XYZ file of N, CA and C in Angstrom:
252
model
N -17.979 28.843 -20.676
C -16.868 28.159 -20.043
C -17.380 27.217 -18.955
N -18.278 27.849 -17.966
C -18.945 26.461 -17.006
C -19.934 25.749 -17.605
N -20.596 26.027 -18.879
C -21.086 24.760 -19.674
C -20.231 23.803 -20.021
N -19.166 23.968 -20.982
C -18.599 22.847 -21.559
C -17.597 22.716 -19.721
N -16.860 22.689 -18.766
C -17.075 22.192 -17.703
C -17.834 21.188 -17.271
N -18.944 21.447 -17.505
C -19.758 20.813 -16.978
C -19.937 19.711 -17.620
N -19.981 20.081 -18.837
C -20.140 18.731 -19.960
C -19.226 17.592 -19.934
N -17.996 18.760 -19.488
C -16.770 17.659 -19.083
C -16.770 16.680 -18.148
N -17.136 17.377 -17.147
C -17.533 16.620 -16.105
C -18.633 15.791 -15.722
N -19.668 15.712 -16.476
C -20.638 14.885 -17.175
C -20.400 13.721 -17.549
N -18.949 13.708 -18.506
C -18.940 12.820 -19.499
C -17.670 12.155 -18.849
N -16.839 12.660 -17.452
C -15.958 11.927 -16.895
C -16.534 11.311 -15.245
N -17.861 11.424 -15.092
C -18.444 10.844 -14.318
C -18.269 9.412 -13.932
N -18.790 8.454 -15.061
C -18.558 7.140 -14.740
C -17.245 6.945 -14.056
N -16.087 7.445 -15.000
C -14.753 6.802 -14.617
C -14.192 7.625 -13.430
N -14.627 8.682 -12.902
C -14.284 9.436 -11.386
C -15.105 8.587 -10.700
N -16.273 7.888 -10.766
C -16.815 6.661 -9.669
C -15.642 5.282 -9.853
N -15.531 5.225 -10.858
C -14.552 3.494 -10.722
C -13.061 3.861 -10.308
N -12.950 5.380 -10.657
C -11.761 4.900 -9.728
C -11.642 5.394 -8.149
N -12.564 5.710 -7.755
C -13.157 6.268 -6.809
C -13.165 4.460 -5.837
N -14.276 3.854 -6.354
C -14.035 2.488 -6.007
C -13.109 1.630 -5.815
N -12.215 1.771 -7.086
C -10.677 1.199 -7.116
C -9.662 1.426 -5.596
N -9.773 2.647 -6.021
C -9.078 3.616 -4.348
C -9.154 2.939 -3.233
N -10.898 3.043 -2.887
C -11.355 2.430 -1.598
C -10.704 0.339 -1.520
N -11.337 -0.188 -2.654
C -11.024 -1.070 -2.451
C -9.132 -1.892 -1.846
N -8.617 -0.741 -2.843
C -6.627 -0.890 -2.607
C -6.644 -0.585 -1.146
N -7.810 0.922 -0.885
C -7.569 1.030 1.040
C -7.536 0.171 1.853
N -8.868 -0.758 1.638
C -9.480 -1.602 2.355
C -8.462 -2.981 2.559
N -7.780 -3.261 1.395
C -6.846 -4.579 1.321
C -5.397 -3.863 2.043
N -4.794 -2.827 1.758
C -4.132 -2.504 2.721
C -3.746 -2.339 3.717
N -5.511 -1.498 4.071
C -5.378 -2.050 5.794
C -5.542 -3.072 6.527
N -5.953 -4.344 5.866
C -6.154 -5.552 6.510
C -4.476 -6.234 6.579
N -3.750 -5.986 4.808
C -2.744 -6.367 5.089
C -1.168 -5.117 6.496
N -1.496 -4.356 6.175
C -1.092 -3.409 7.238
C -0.995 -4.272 8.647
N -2.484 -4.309 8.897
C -2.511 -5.278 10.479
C -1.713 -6.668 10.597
N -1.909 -6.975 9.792
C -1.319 -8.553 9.308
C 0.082 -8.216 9.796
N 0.538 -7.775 8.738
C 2.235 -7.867 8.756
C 2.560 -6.723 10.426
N 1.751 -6.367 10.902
C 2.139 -5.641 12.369
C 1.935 -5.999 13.386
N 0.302 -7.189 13.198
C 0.357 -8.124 13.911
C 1.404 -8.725 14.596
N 2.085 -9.259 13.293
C 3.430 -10.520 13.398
C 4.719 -9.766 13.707
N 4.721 -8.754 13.416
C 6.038 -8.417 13.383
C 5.581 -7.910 15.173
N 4.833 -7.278 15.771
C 4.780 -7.452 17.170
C 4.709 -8.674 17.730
N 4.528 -9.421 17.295
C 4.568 -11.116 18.043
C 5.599 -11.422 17.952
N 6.591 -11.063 16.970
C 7.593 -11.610 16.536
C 8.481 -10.932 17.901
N 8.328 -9.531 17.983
C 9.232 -8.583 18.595
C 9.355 -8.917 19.891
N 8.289 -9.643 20.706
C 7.763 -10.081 21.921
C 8.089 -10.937 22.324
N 8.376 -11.958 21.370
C 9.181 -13.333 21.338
C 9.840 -13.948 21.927
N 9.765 -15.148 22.962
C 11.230 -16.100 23.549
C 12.683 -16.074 22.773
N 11.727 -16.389 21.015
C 12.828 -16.818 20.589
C 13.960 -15.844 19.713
N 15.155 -16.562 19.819
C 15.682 -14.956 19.754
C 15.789 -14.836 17.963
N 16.292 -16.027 17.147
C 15.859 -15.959 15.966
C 14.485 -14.924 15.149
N 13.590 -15.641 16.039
C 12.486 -14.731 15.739
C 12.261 -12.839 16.120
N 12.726 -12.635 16.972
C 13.220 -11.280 17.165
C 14.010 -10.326 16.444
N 15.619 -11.183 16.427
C 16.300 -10.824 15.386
C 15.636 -10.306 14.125
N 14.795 -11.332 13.254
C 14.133 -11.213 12.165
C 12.942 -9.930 11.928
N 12.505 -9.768 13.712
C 11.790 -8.621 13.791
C 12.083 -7.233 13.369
N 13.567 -7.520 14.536
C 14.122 -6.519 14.618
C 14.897 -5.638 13.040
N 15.415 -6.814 12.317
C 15.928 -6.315 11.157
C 14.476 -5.768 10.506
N 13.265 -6.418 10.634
C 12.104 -5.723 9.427
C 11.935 -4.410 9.653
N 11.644 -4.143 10.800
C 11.565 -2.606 11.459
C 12.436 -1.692 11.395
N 14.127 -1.956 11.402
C 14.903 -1.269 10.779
C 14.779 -0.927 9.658
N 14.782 -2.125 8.978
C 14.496 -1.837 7.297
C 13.403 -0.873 6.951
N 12.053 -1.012 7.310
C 11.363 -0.164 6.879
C 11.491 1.490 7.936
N 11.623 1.597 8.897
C 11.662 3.098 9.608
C 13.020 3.466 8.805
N 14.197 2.536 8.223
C 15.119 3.399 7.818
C 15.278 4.042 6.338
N 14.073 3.202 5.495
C 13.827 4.315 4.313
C 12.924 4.763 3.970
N 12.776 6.070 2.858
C 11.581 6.381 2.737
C 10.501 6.296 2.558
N 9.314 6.283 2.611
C 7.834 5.383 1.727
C 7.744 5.868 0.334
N 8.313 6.611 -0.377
C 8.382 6.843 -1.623
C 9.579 5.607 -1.929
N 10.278 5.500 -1.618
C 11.615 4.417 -1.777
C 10.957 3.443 -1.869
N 10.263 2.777 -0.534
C 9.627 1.757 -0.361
C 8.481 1.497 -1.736
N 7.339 2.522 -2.117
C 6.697 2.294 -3.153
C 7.215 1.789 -4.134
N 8.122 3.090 -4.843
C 8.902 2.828 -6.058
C 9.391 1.446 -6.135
N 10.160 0.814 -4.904
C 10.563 -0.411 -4.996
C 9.841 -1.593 -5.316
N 8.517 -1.373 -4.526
C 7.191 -2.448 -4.956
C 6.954 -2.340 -6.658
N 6.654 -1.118 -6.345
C 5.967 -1.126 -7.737
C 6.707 -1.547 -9.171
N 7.656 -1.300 -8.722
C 8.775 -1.322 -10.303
C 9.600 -3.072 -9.929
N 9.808 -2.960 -8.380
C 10.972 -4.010 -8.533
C 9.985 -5.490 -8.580
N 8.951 -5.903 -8.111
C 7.621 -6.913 -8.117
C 7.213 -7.166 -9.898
N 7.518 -6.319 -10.298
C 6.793 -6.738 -11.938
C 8.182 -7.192 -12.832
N 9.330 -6.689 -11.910
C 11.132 -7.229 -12.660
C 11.059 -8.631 -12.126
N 10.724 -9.573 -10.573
C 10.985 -10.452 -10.640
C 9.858 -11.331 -11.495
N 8.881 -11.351 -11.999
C 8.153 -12.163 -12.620
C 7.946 -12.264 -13.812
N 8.943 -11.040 -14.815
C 9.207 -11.029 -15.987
C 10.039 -12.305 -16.111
């Protein structure tokens, strides 16, 4: 039983490294975009102008008021409906 295991795991090596890589790489673009959009949306929040605040203010509602499973599901499914 820990031979063929092993064999298994042998022979699923390559593809536990690529997606291993995959992972890191989605991390890495996330967190750059993460800063980005928190960047702005604190500049925004900080703002003279009140337009620009407003606009803050609604993004931050929007996202603290639903879930991050909501939020995913929505990317993931609703992003591939508008470009069909």
């Amino acid at each position: 039983m820990i031979q063929s295991f092993l064999e298994t795991l042998q022979r699923a090596w390559p593809f536990l490294i690529q997606g291993f890589q995959i992972t890191i790489e989605i991390w890495a673009i996330s967190i750059v975009i993460g800063i980005v959009v928190g960047l702005f949306s604190c500049l925004m929040k900080i703002s003279r102008f009140k337009v620009l605040n407003l606009i803050s203010n609604f993004y931050i509602w929007l996202i603290r008021g639903t879930p991050m499973m909501a939020q995913a599901m929505i990317i993931f499914f609703g992003i591939f409906k508008l470009f069909k």
